[in-house]
Amino acid sequence: MPELPDVAGFQRYLQATALHQRIRGSHLTDRRILDHQSPQMLARRLKGRKIDSARRRGKWLFAELDSGEALGLHFGMSGELDYAAQKSDWPDHARLILDFDSGYRLAVISRRLLGRTRVVEDIGTFAARRELGPDALDEDLGREAFQRRMQGRRGSVKSALMNQSIVAGIGNVYSDEILFQAGLHPRRRMDRLDGEDLSNLYRVMRRVLRTAARFGGDAREAPAGWLLGGRSADTPCPRCGHELESGTVAGRTAWWCPRCQQRPDD
Ligand SMILES: [Zn+2]
C-alpha cells in the first residue's frame, strides 16, 4: 500500500512530467474512485486547467491547478501514475486519464479500486475535514510538536504511528520499519513511553521517511540493516540474525525482532 515514501515518488514523477500543460479533457473509466464528487463536476473543474505543482499530505497527493483548486489523489492499496503519449494505449486499471494539449496524457492507475480522487477547493480545509494531521515530513512538525501530538494517546505505539490524524503518511510497513529502528516493540503501549522514547521515535521517524522518500519507497533500494523487504519468517533480523516474529497489531500484520525491540512490558 502506498505510504508517504511511495507518494513522495509519485510527487516527483508528476513534477517531472505533467506540469504546465493545459488539460484538454479527462476520462473517468470507473466512477467508484470518485470521492463525494460527480463525474461532471470533476471533468468541469479539470478542463482547461494546468497543473502548477504537486504537494503531499501524508498518503494524499495534490496536483495544484492554476485555478487555485487541487486534484487530490489517494492511491489506496495499490496505485501509480503513468505519463505517456496520448496515442499509446491506456495502462490496465487506468481509472482517470488527463489529456494534455502537449499530446501527452497522465493516467491514474488503481488496481484494486480502493484509490480515491476529487477536486478540492482548498487542501487545508479538506485536510481539516478529514482530520488529517500534518505530513510526517512537514518542515513545521518539530520534535516538540510531534511529542505534543503523541502524548496522552491510548493503545499501542504502532497504532498511534498509523493514526493519520496524529501524523499523516505512515502505514503498516513504515510503522514496522520505524519501530524496528527505534528499538520499540509495536505492541508497546503509548502510556509507557516517556519523553526520551518519543524524542527518539521522532528522530528515527524523520530519518526513515526522509531516506525512504529518496528511493521512492522501493524496498529493493532500502539500505542494509533495514527491515523493509525482509518481512517474512524466512528472513532473519538484518541486525542480529534472530528469527523475526509477526502478529496482529492494530488490525495489521506487524513484523518485529524479539531481540532488538524492547518487549511491551519492559
Ligand atoms: Zn534483531
PDB file of C-alpha atoms and ligand atoms in Angstrom:
ATOM      1  CA  MET A   1       0.000   0.000   0.000  1.00  0.00           C
ATOM      2  CA  PRO A   2       1.468   3.344  -0.941  1.00  0.00           C
ATOM      3  CA  GLU A   3       2.710   5.199   2.129  1.00  0.00           C
ATOM      4  CA  LEU A   4       4.465   8.562   2.400  1.00  0.00           C
ATOM      5  CA  PRO A   5       7.724   7.460   0.697  1.00  0.00           C
ATOM      6  CA  ASP A   6       5.823   5.954  -2.243  1.00  0.00           C
ATOM      7  CA  VAL A   7       3.653   9.048  -2.580  1.00  0.00           C
ATOM      8  CA  ALA A   8       6.832  11.159  -2.495  1.00  0.00           C
ATOM      9  CA  GLY A   9       7.923   9.125  -5.536  1.00  0.00           C
ATOM     10  CA  PHE A  10       4.609   9.870  -7.301  1.00  0.00           C
ATOM     11  CA  GLN A  11       5.012  13.535  -6.396  1.00  0.00           C
ATOM     12  CA  ARG A  12       8.431  13.676  -8.083  1.00  0.00           C
ATOM     13  CA  TYR A  13       7.090  11.780 -11.079  1.00  0.00           C
ATOM     14  CA  LEU A  14       4.192  14.193 -11.505  1.00  0.00           C
ATOM     15  CA  GLN A  15       6.503  17.170 -11.159  1.00  0.00           C
ATOM     16  CA  ALA A  16       8.925  15.777 -13.728  1.00  0.00           C
ATOM     17  CA  THR A  17       6.237  15.054 -16.322  1.00  0.00           C
ATOM     18  CA  ALA A  18       2.868  16.736 -16.168  1.00  0.00           C
ATOM     19  CA  LEU A  19       3.336  20.361 -15.081  1.00  0.00           C
ATOM     20  CA  HIS A  20       2.329  23.467 -17.055  1.00  0.00           C
ATOM     21  CA  GLN A  21       0.375  21.722 -19.812  1.00  0.00           C
ATOM     22  CA  ARG A  22      -3.252  22.551 -20.429  1.00  0.00           C
ATOM     23  CA  ILE A  23      -5.724  19.757 -19.669  1.00  0.00           C
ATOM     24  CA  ARG A  24      -7.807  19.321 -22.817  1.00  0.00           C
ATOM     25  CA  GLY A  25     -10.117  16.840 -21.191  1.00  0.00           C
ATOM     26  CA  SER A  26     -10.349  13.961 -18.788  1.00  0.00           C
ATOM     27  CA  HIS A  27     -11.693  10.412 -18.921  1.00  0.00           C
ATOM     28  CA  LEU A  28     -13.059   8.636 -15.916  1.00  0.00           C
ATOM     29  CA  THR A  29     -13.257   4.880 -16.512  1.00  0.00           C
ATOM     30  CA  ASP A  30     -14.770   3.944 -13.164  1.00  0.00           C
ATOM     31  CA  ARG A  31     -16.754   6.359 -11.058  1.00  0.00           C
ATOM     32  CA  ARG A  32     -16.198   4.286  -7.934  1.00  0.00           C
ATOM     33  CA  ILE A  33     -12.879   6.047  -7.387  1.00  0.00           C
ATOM     34  CA  LEU A  34     -14.681   9.369  -7.022  1.00  0.00           C
ATOM     35  CA  ASP A  35     -14.662  10.784  -3.543  1.00  0.00           C
ATOM     36  CA  HIS A  36     -18.017  12.521  -2.981  1.00  0.00           C
ATOM     37  CA  GLN A  37     -17.953  14.272  -6.351  1.00  0.00           C
ATOM     38  CA  SER A  38     -19.912  13.746  -9.535  1.00  0.00           C
ATOM     39  CA  PRO A  39     -18.095  12.810 -12.771  1.00  0.00           C
ATOM     40  CA  GLN A  40     -19.428  16.008 -14.386  1.00  0.00           C
ATOM     41  CA  MET A  41     -18.104  18.172 -11.573  1.00  0.00           C
ATOM     42  CA  LEU A  42     -14.688  16.541 -11.728  1.00  0.00           C
ATOM     43  CA  ALA A  43     -14.466  16.957 -15.516  1.00  0.00           C
ATOM     44  CA  ARG A  44     -15.600  20.578 -15.401  1.00  0.00           C
ATOM     45  CA  ARG A  45     -13.074  21.601 -12.793  1.00  0.00           C
ATOM     46  CA  LEU A  46     -10.188  19.927 -14.643  1.00  0.00           C
ATOM     47  CA  LYS A  47     -10.904  21.069 -18.180  1.00  0.00           C
ATOM     48  CA  GLY A  48      -8.702  23.897 -19.434  1.00  0.00           C
ATOM     49  CA  ARG A  49      -6.567  23.950 -16.288  1.00  0.00           C
ATOM     50  CA  LYS A  50      -2.838  23.407 -15.883  1.00  0.00           C
ATOM     51  CA  ILE A  51      -1.051  21.652 -13.039  1.00  0.00           C
ATOM     52  CA  ASP A  52       1.292  24.148 -11.380  1.00  0.00           C
ATOM     53  CA  SER A  53       2.875  21.923  -8.765  1.00  0.00           C
ATOM     54  CA  ALA A  54       2.424  18.781  -6.691  1.00  0.00           C
ATOM     55  CA  ARG A  55       2.021  18.706  -2.922  1.00  0.00           C
ATOM     56  CA  ARG A  56       1.804  15.844  -0.487  1.00  0.00           C
ATOM     57  CA  ARG A  57      -0.125  15.467   2.735  1.00  0.00           C
ATOM     58  CA  GLY A  58       0.565  12.025   4.117  1.00  0.00           C
ATOM     59  CA  LYS A  59      -0.811   9.478   1.683  1.00  0.00           C
ATOM     60  CA  TRP A  60      -2.645  12.121  -0.363  1.00  0.00           C
ATOM     61  CA  LEU A  61      -1.047  13.699  -3.405  1.00  0.00           C
ATOM     62  CA  PHE A  62      -2.443  17.015  -4.605  1.00  0.00           C
ATOM     63  CA  ALA A  63      -1.927  18.277  -8.141  1.00  0.00           C
ATOM     64  CA  GLU A  64      -2.309  22.027  -7.644  1.00  0.00           C
ATOM     65  CA  LEU A  65      -4.229  23.599 -10.505  1.00  0.00           C
ATOM     66  CA  ASP A  66      -3.851  27.107 -11.899  1.00  0.00           C
ATOM     67  CA  SER A  67      -7.464  27.732 -10.803  1.00  0.00           C
ATOM     68  CA  GLY A  68      -6.329  27.625  -7.160  1.00  0.00           C
ATOM     69  CA  GLU A  69      -8.046  24.263  -6.678  1.00  0.00           C
ATOM     70  CA  ALA A  70      -6.256  20.918  -6.473  1.00  0.00           C
ATOM     71  CA  LEU A  71      -6.829  17.431  -7.792  1.00  0.00           C
ATOM     72  CA  GLY A  72      -6.484  15.117  -4.795  1.00  0.00           C
ATOM     73  CA  LEU A  73      -5.281  11.569  -5.368  1.00  0.00           C
ATOM     74  CA  HIS A  74      -5.221   8.785  -2.798  1.00  0.00           C
ATOM     75  CA  PHE A  75      -3.721   5.543  -4.010  1.00  0.00           C
ATOM     76  CA  GLY A  76      -5.433   3.083  -1.684  1.00  0.00           C
ATOM     77  CA  MET A  77      -3.925  -0.381  -1.567  1.00  0.00           C
ATOM     78  CA  SER A  78      -2.071  -0.163  -4.857  1.00  0.00           C
ATOM     79  CA  GLY A  79      -1.785   2.629  -7.333  1.00  0.00           C
ATOM     80  CA  GLU A  80       0.564   4.545  -9.543  1.00  0.00           C
ATOM     81  CA  LEU A  81       0.810   7.181 -12.249  1.00  0.00           C
ATOM     82  CA  ASP A  82       1.716   6.723 -15.895  1.00  0.00           C
ATOM     83  CA  TYR A  83       2.632   9.583 -18.228  1.00  0.00           C
ATOM     84  CA  ALA A  84       2.873   8.775 -21.931  1.00  0.00           C
ATOM     85  CA  ALA A  85       1.919   9.944 -25.400  1.00  0.00           C
ATOM     86  CA  GLN A  86      -1.840  10.067 -25.982  1.00  0.00           C
ATOM     87  CA  LYS A  87      -1.571   7.621 -28.840  1.00  0.00           C
ATOM     88  CA  SER A  88      -0.172   4.916 -26.568  1.00  0.00           C
ATOM     89  CA  ASP A  89      -2.672   2.521 -25.004  1.00  0.00           C
ATOM     90  CA  TRP A  90      -4.111   3.278 -21.630  1.00  0.00           C
ATOM     91  CA  PRO A  91      -2.495   1.072 -19.000  1.00  0.00           C
ATOM     92  CA  ASP A  92      -4.566  -1.687 -17.376  1.00  0.00           C
ATOM     93  CA  HIS A  93      -6.672  -0.439 -14.478  1.00  0.00           C
ATOM     94  CA  ALA A  94      -6.337   3.221 -15.512  1.00  0.00           C
ATOM     95  CA  ARG A  95      -9.219   4.935 -13.708  1.00  0.00           C
ATOM     96  CA  LEU A  96      -8.648   8.592 -14.543  1.00  0.00           C
ATOM     97  CA  ILE A  97      -6.807   9.905 -17.596  1.00  0.00           C
ATOM     98  CA  LEU A  98      -5.904  13.544 -18.160  1.00  0.00           C
ATOM     99  CA  ASP A  99      -5.225  14.522 -21.778  1.00  0.00           C
ATOM    100  CA  PHE A 100      -2.878  17.487 -22.167  1.00  0.00           C
ATOM    101  CA  ASP A 101      -2.598  19.838 -25.127  1.00  0.00           C
ATOM    102  CA  SER A 102       1.037  18.686 -25.432  1.00  0.00           C
ATOM    103  CA  GLY A 103      -0.093  15.364 -26.896  1.00  0.00           C
ATOM    104  CA  TYR A 104       0.673  13.522 -23.679  1.00  0.00           C
ATOM    105  CA  ARG A 105      -1.615  12.052 -21.053  1.00  0.00           C
ATOM    106  CA  LEU A 106      -1.393  11.172 -17.377  1.00  0.00           C
ATOM    107  CA  ALA A 107      -3.143   8.007 -16.224  1.00  0.00           C
ATOM    108  CA  VAL A 108      -4.010   7.316 -12.597  1.00  0.00           C
ATOM    109  CA  ILE A 109      -3.861   3.565 -12.064  1.00  0.00           C
ATOM    110  CA  SER A 110      -5.665   1.835  -9.234  1.00  0.00           C
ATOM    111  CA  ARG A 111      -5.654  -1.938  -9.415  1.00  0.00           C
ATOM    112  CA  ARG A 112      -7.968  -2.752  -6.581  1.00  0.00           C
ATOM    113  CA  LEU A 113     -10.181   0.291  -6.923  1.00  0.00           C
ATOM    114  CA  LEU A 114      -9.515   1.483  -3.433  1.00  0.00           C
ATOM    115  CA  GLY A 115      -7.952   4.707  -4.598  1.00  0.00           C
ATOM    116  CA  ARG A 116      -9.860   7.958  -4.333  1.00  0.00           C
ATOM    117  CA  THR A 117      -9.881  11.171  -6.297  1.00  0.00           C
ATOM    118  CA  ARG A 118     -11.642  14.516  -6.295  1.00  0.00           C
ATOM    119  CA  VAL A 119     -11.006  18.179  -6.957  1.00  0.00           C
ATOM    120  CA  VAL A 120     -10.788  20.149  -3.726  1.00  0.00           C
ATOM    121  CA  GLU A 121     -11.119  23.884  -3.313  1.00  0.00           C
ATOM    122  CA  ASP A 122      -8.587  24.133  -0.564  1.00  0.00           C
ATOM    123  CA  ILE A 123      -6.148  21.494   0.691  1.00  0.00           C
ATOM    124  CA  GLY A 124      -6.108  22.822   4.262  1.00  0.00           C
ATOM    125  CA  THR A 125      -9.901  22.761   4.564  1.00  0.00           C
ATOM    126  CA  PHE A 126     -10.075  19.300   3.047  1.00  0.00           C
ATOM    127  CA  ALA A 127      -7.393  18.018   5.451  1.00  0.00           C
ATOM    128  CA  ALA A 128      -9.175  19.546   8.437  1.00  0.00           C
ATOM    129  CA  ARG A 129     -12.484  17.968   7.431  1.00  0.00           C
ATOM    130  CA  ARG A 130     -10.793  14.585   7.097  1.00  0.00           C
ATOM    131  CA  GLU A 131      -8.939  15.119  10.370  1.00  0.00           C
ATOM    132  CA  LEU A 132      -5.658  14.612   8.562  1.00  0.00           C
ATOM    133  CA  GLY A 133      -2.684  15.501  10.718  1.00  0.00           C
ATOM    134  CA  PRO A 134       0.438  17.178   9.353  1.00  0.00           C
ATOM    135  CA  ASP A 135       2.529  15.271   6.840  1.00  0.00           C
ATOM    136  CA  ALA A 136       5.091  13.260   8.818  1.00  0.00           C
ATOM    137  CA  LEU A 137       7.887  15.121   6.988  1.00  0.00           C
ATOM    138  CA  ASP A 138       6.275  18.553   7.274  1.00  0.00           C
ATOM    139  CA  GLU A 139       9.009  21.110   7.954  1.00  0.00           C
ATOM    140  CA  ASP A 140       6.835  22.694  10.632  1.00  0.00           C
ATOM    141  CA  LEU A 141       6.443  19.402  12.504  1.00  0.00           C
ATOM    142  CA  GLY A 142       9.249  19.704  15.017  1.00  0.00           C
ATOM    143  CA  ARG A 143      10.127  17.295  17.790  1.00  0.00           C
ATOM    144  CA  GLU A 144       8.081  19.115  20.397  1.00  0.00           C
ATOM    145  CA  ALA A 145       5.012  19.359  18.195  1.00  0.00           C
ATOM    146  CA  PHE A 146       5.307  15.639  17.473  1.00  0.00           C
ATOM    147  CA  GLN A 147       5.564  14.841  21.181  1.00  0.00           C
ATOM    148  CA  ARG A 148       2.536  17.001  21.941  1.00  0.00           C
ATOM    149  CA  ARG A 149       0.502  15.191  19.297  1.00  0.00           C
ATOM    150  CA  MET A 150       1.575  11.749  20.522  1.00  0.00           C
ATOM    151  CA  GLN A 151       1.243  12.367  24.246  1.00  0.00           C
ATOM    152  CA  GLY A 152      -1.813  11.048  26.049  1.00  0.00           C
ATOM    153  CA  ARG A 153      -2.744   8.602  23.290  1.00  0.00           C
ATOM    154  CA  ARG A 154      -4.032   5.195  24.209  1.00  0.00           C
ATOM    155  CA  GLY A 155      -3.226   1.861  22.656  1.00  0.00           C
ATOM    156  CA  SER A 156      -0.054   0.645  21.029  1.00  0.00           C
ATOM    157  CA  VAL A 157       2.701   2.789  19.609  1.00  0.00           C
ATOM    158  CA  LYS A 158       2.148   1.149  16.219  1.00  0.00           C
ATOM    159  CA  SER A 159      -1.482   2.196  16.133  1.00  0.00           C
ATOM    160  CA  ALA A 160      -0.515   5.771  17.106  1.00  0.00           C
ATOM    161  CA  LEU A 161       2.040   5.952  14.292  1.00  0.00           C
ATOM    162  CA  MET A 162      -0.540   4.715  11.785  1.00  0.00           C
ATOM    163  CA  ASN A 163      -3.212   7.124  13.045  1.00  0.00           C
ATOM    164  CA  GLN A 164      -3.453   9.642  10.186  1.00  0.00           C
ATOM    165  CA  SER A 165      -4.907  12.316  12.446  1.00  0.00           C
ATOM    166  CA  ILE A 166      -1.739  12.399  14.590  1.00  0.00           C
ATOM    167  CA  VAL A 167       0.737  12.475  11.723  1.00  0.00           C
ATOM    168  CA  ALA A 168      -0.172  11.571   8.158  1.00  0.00           C
ATOM    169  CA  GLY A 169       1.632   9.227   5.813  1.00  0.00           C
ATOM    170  CA  ILE A 170       2.685   6.184   7.847  1.00  0.00           C
ATOM    171  CA  GLY A 171       1.054   2.801   7.262  1.00  0.00           C
ATOM    172  CA  ASN A 172       1.768  -0.793   8.178  1.00  0.00           C
ATOM    173  CA  VAL A 173       5.167  -1.218   6.509  1.00  0.00           C
ATOM    174  CA  TYR A 174       6.817   2.024   7.603  1.00  0.00           C
ATOM    175  CA  SER A 175       5.483   1.872  11.146  1.00  0.00           C
ATOM    176  CA  ASP A 176       7.238  -1.507  11.439  1.00  0.00           C
ATOM    177  CA  GLU A 177      10.433  -0.049   9.979  1.00  0.00           C
ATOM    178  CA  ILE A 178      10.416   2.980  12.289  1.00  0.00           C
ATOM    179  CA  LEU A 179       9.736   0.862  15.382  1.00  0.00           C
ATOM    180  CA  PHE A 180      12.410  -1.649  14.399  1.00  0.00           C
ATOM    181  CA  GLN A 181      14.986   1.108  14.010  1.00  0.00           C
ATOM    182  CA  ALA A 182      13.842   2.801  17.221  1.00  0.00           C
ATOM    183  CA  GLY A 183      14.118  -0.496  19.128  1.00  0.00           C
ATOM    184  CA  LEU A 184      10.478  -0.331  20.233  1.00  0.00           C
ATOM    185  CA  HIS A 185       8.094  -3.278  20.141  1.00  0.00           C
ATOM    186  CA  PRO A 186       4.987  -2.473  18.034  1.00  0.00           C
ATOM    187  CA  ARG A 187       2.720  -3.554  20.929  1.00  0.00           C
ATOM    188  CA  ARG A 188       4.398  -1.209  23.368  1.00  0.00           C
ATOM    189  CA  ARG A 189       1.755   0.916  24.978  1.00  0.00           C
ATOM    190  CA  MET A 190       1.757   4.638  24.401  1.00  0.00           C
ATOM    191  CA  ASP A 191       1.272   5.369  28.111  1.00  0.00           C
ATOM    192  CA  ARG A 192       4.520   3.516  28.838  1.00  0.00           C
ATOM    193  CA  LEU A 193       6.619   5.792  26.612  1.00  0.00           C
ATOM    194  CA  ASP A 194       8.453   8.684  28.218  1.00  0.00           C
ATOM    195  CA  GLY A 195       9.686  11.925  26.675  1.00  0.00           C
ATOM    196  CA  GLU A 196      13.000  10.370  25.717  1.00  0.00           C
ATOM    197  CA  ASP A 197      11.284   7.487  23.900  1.00  0.00           C
ATOM    198  CA  LEU A 198       9.112   9.935  21.951  1.00  0.00           C
ATOM    199  CA  SER A 199      12.046  12.161  21.132  1.00  0.00           C
ATOM    200  CA  ASN A 200      13.961   9.161  19.823  1.00  0.00           C
ATOM    201  CA  LEU A 201      10.888   7.975  17.913  1.00  0.00           C
ATOM    202  CA  TYR A 202      10.599  11.380  16.225  1.00  0.00           C
ATOM    203  CA  ARG A 203      14.246  11.351  15.178  1.00  0.00           C
ATOM    204  CA  VAL A 204      14.011   7.829  13.758  1.00  0.00           C
ATOM    205  CA  MET A 205      10.675   8.549  12.024  1.00  0.00           C
ATOM    206  CA  ARG A 206      12.127  11.542  10.193  1.00  0.00           C
ATOM    207  CA  ARG A 207      15.302   9.696   9.236  1.00  0.00           C
ATOM    208  CA  VAL A 208      13.494   6.601   7.957  1.00  0.00           C
ATOM    209  CA  LEU A 209      10.895   8.546   5.969  1.00  0.00           C
ATOM    210  CA  ARG A 210      13.404  11.007   4.513  1.00  0.00           C
ATOM    211  CA  THR A 211      15.668   8.197   3.396  1.00  0.00           C
ATOM    212  CA  ALA A 212      12.796   6.112   2.030  1.00  0.00           C
ATOM    213  CA  ALA A 213      11.289   9.125   0.240  1.00  0.00           C
ATOM    214  CA  ARG A 214      14.573   9.496  -1.631  1.00  0.00           C
ATOM    215  CA  PHE A 215      14.329   5.998  -3.047  1.00  0.00           C
ATOM    216  CA  GLY A 216      10.602   6.344  -3.642  1.00  0.00           C
ATOM    217  CA  GLY A 217       9.690   3.536  -1.259  1.00  0.00           C
ATOM    218  CA  ASP A 218      11.166   0.757  -3.431  1.00  0.00           C
ATOM    219  CA  ALA A 219      12.098  -1.966  -0.914  1.00  0.00           C
ATOM    220  CA  ARG A 220      14.887  -3.234  -3.203  1.00  0.00           C
ATOM    221  CA  GLU A 221      16.648   0.101  -2.721  1.00  0.00           C
ATOM    222  CA  ALA A 222      16.475   0.032   1.071  1.00  0.00           C
ATOM    223  CA  PRO A 223      19.779   0.444   2.920  1.00  0.00           C
ATOM    224  CA  ALA A 224      21.394  -2.579   4.552  1.00  0.00           C
ATOM    225  CA  GLY A 225      20.112  -3.214   8.052  1.00  0.00           C
ATOM    226  CA  TRP A 226      16.532  -2.189   7.289  1.00  0.00           C
ATOM    227  CA  LEU A 227      13.587  -4.458   8.000  1.00  0.00           C
ATOM    228  CA  LEU A 228      11.913  -3.398   4.744  1.00  0.00           C
ATOM    229  CA  GLY A 229      11.832  -6.159   2.164  1.00  0.00           C
ATOM    230  CA  GLY A 230      12.718  -8.838   4.741  1.00  0.00           C
ATOM    231  CA  ARG A 231       9.313  -9.021   6.360  1.00  0.00           C
ATOM    232  CA  SER A 232       8.956 -12.795   6.428  1.00  0.00           C
ATOM    233  CA  ALA A 233       9.633 -15.797   8.640  1.00  0.00           C
ATOM    234  CA  ASP A 234      12.361 -16.964   6.249  1.00  0.00           C
ATOM    235  CA  THR A 235      14.406 -13.804   6.642  1.00  0.00           C
ATOM    236  CA  PRO A 236      16.433 -13.282   9.808  1.00  0.00           C
ATOM    237  CA  CYS A 237      16.701  -9.946  11.589  1.00  0.00           C
ATOM    238  CA  PRO A 238      19.034  -7.814   9.438  1.00  0.00           C
ATOM    239  CA  ARG A 239      20.787  -6.570  12.583  1.00  0.00           C
ATOM    240  CA  CYS A 240      21.205  -9.552  14.908  1.00  0.00           C
ATOM    241  CA  GLY A 241      20.236 -12.587  12.821  1.00  0.00           C
ATOM    242  CA  HIS A 242      17.453 -13.681  15.196  1.00  0.00           C
ATOM    243  CA  GLU A 243      14.264 -15.073  13.682  1.00  0.00           C
ATOM    244  CA  LEU A 244      11.642 -12.355  13.143  1.00  0.00           C
ATOM    245  CA  GLU A 245       8.229 -12.580  14.763  1.00  0.00           C
ATOM    246  CA  SER A 246       4.895 -11.414  13.459  1.00  0.00           C
ATOM    247  CA  GLY A 247       1.444 -10.859  14.855  1.00  0.00           C
ATOM    248  CA  THR A 248      -1.640  -8.706  14.542  1.00  0.00           C
ATOM    249  CA  VAL A 249      -1.206  -5.238  15.988  1.00  0.00           C
ATOM    250  CA  ALA A 250      -3.790  -2.518  15.413  1.00  0.00           C
ATOM    251  CA  GLY A 251      -5.537  -4.801  12.933  1.00  0.00           C
ATOM    252  CA  ARG A 252      -2.489  -5.253  10.711  1.00  0.00           C
ATOM    253  CA  THR A 253       0.261  -7.847  10.425  1.00  0.00           C
ATOM    254  CA  ALA A 254       3.305  -6.434  12.142  1.00  0.00           C
ATOM    255  CA  TRP A 255       6.859  -7.800  11.973  1.00  0.00           C
ATOM    256  CA  TRP A 256       9.487  -7.292  14.646  1.00  0.00           C
ATOM    257  CA  CYS A 257      12.686  -8.716  16.068  1.00  0.00           C
ATOM    258  CA  PRO A 258      12.162 -10.082  19.591  1.00  0.00           C
ATOM    259  CA  ARG A 259      15.814  -9.437  20.427  1.00  0.00           C
ATOM    260  CA  CYS A 260      16.286  -5.900  19.009  1.00  0.00           C
ATOM    261  CA  GLN A 261      12.918  -4.468  20.040  1.00  0.00           C
ATOM    262  CA  GLN A 262      12.009  -3.997  23.702  1.00  0.00           C
ATOM    263  CA  ARG A 263       9.090  -6.129  24.783  1.00  0.00           C
ATOM    264  CA  PRO A 264       5.845  -4.249  25.525  1.00  0.00           C
ATOM    265  CA  ASP A 265       6.106  -4.757  29.270  1.00  0.00           C
ATOM    266  CA  ASP A 266       9.797  -3.913  29.681  1.00  0.00           C
TER     267      ASP A 266
HETATM  268 ZN    ZN B   1      17.372  -8.330  15.833  1.00  0.00          ZN
END
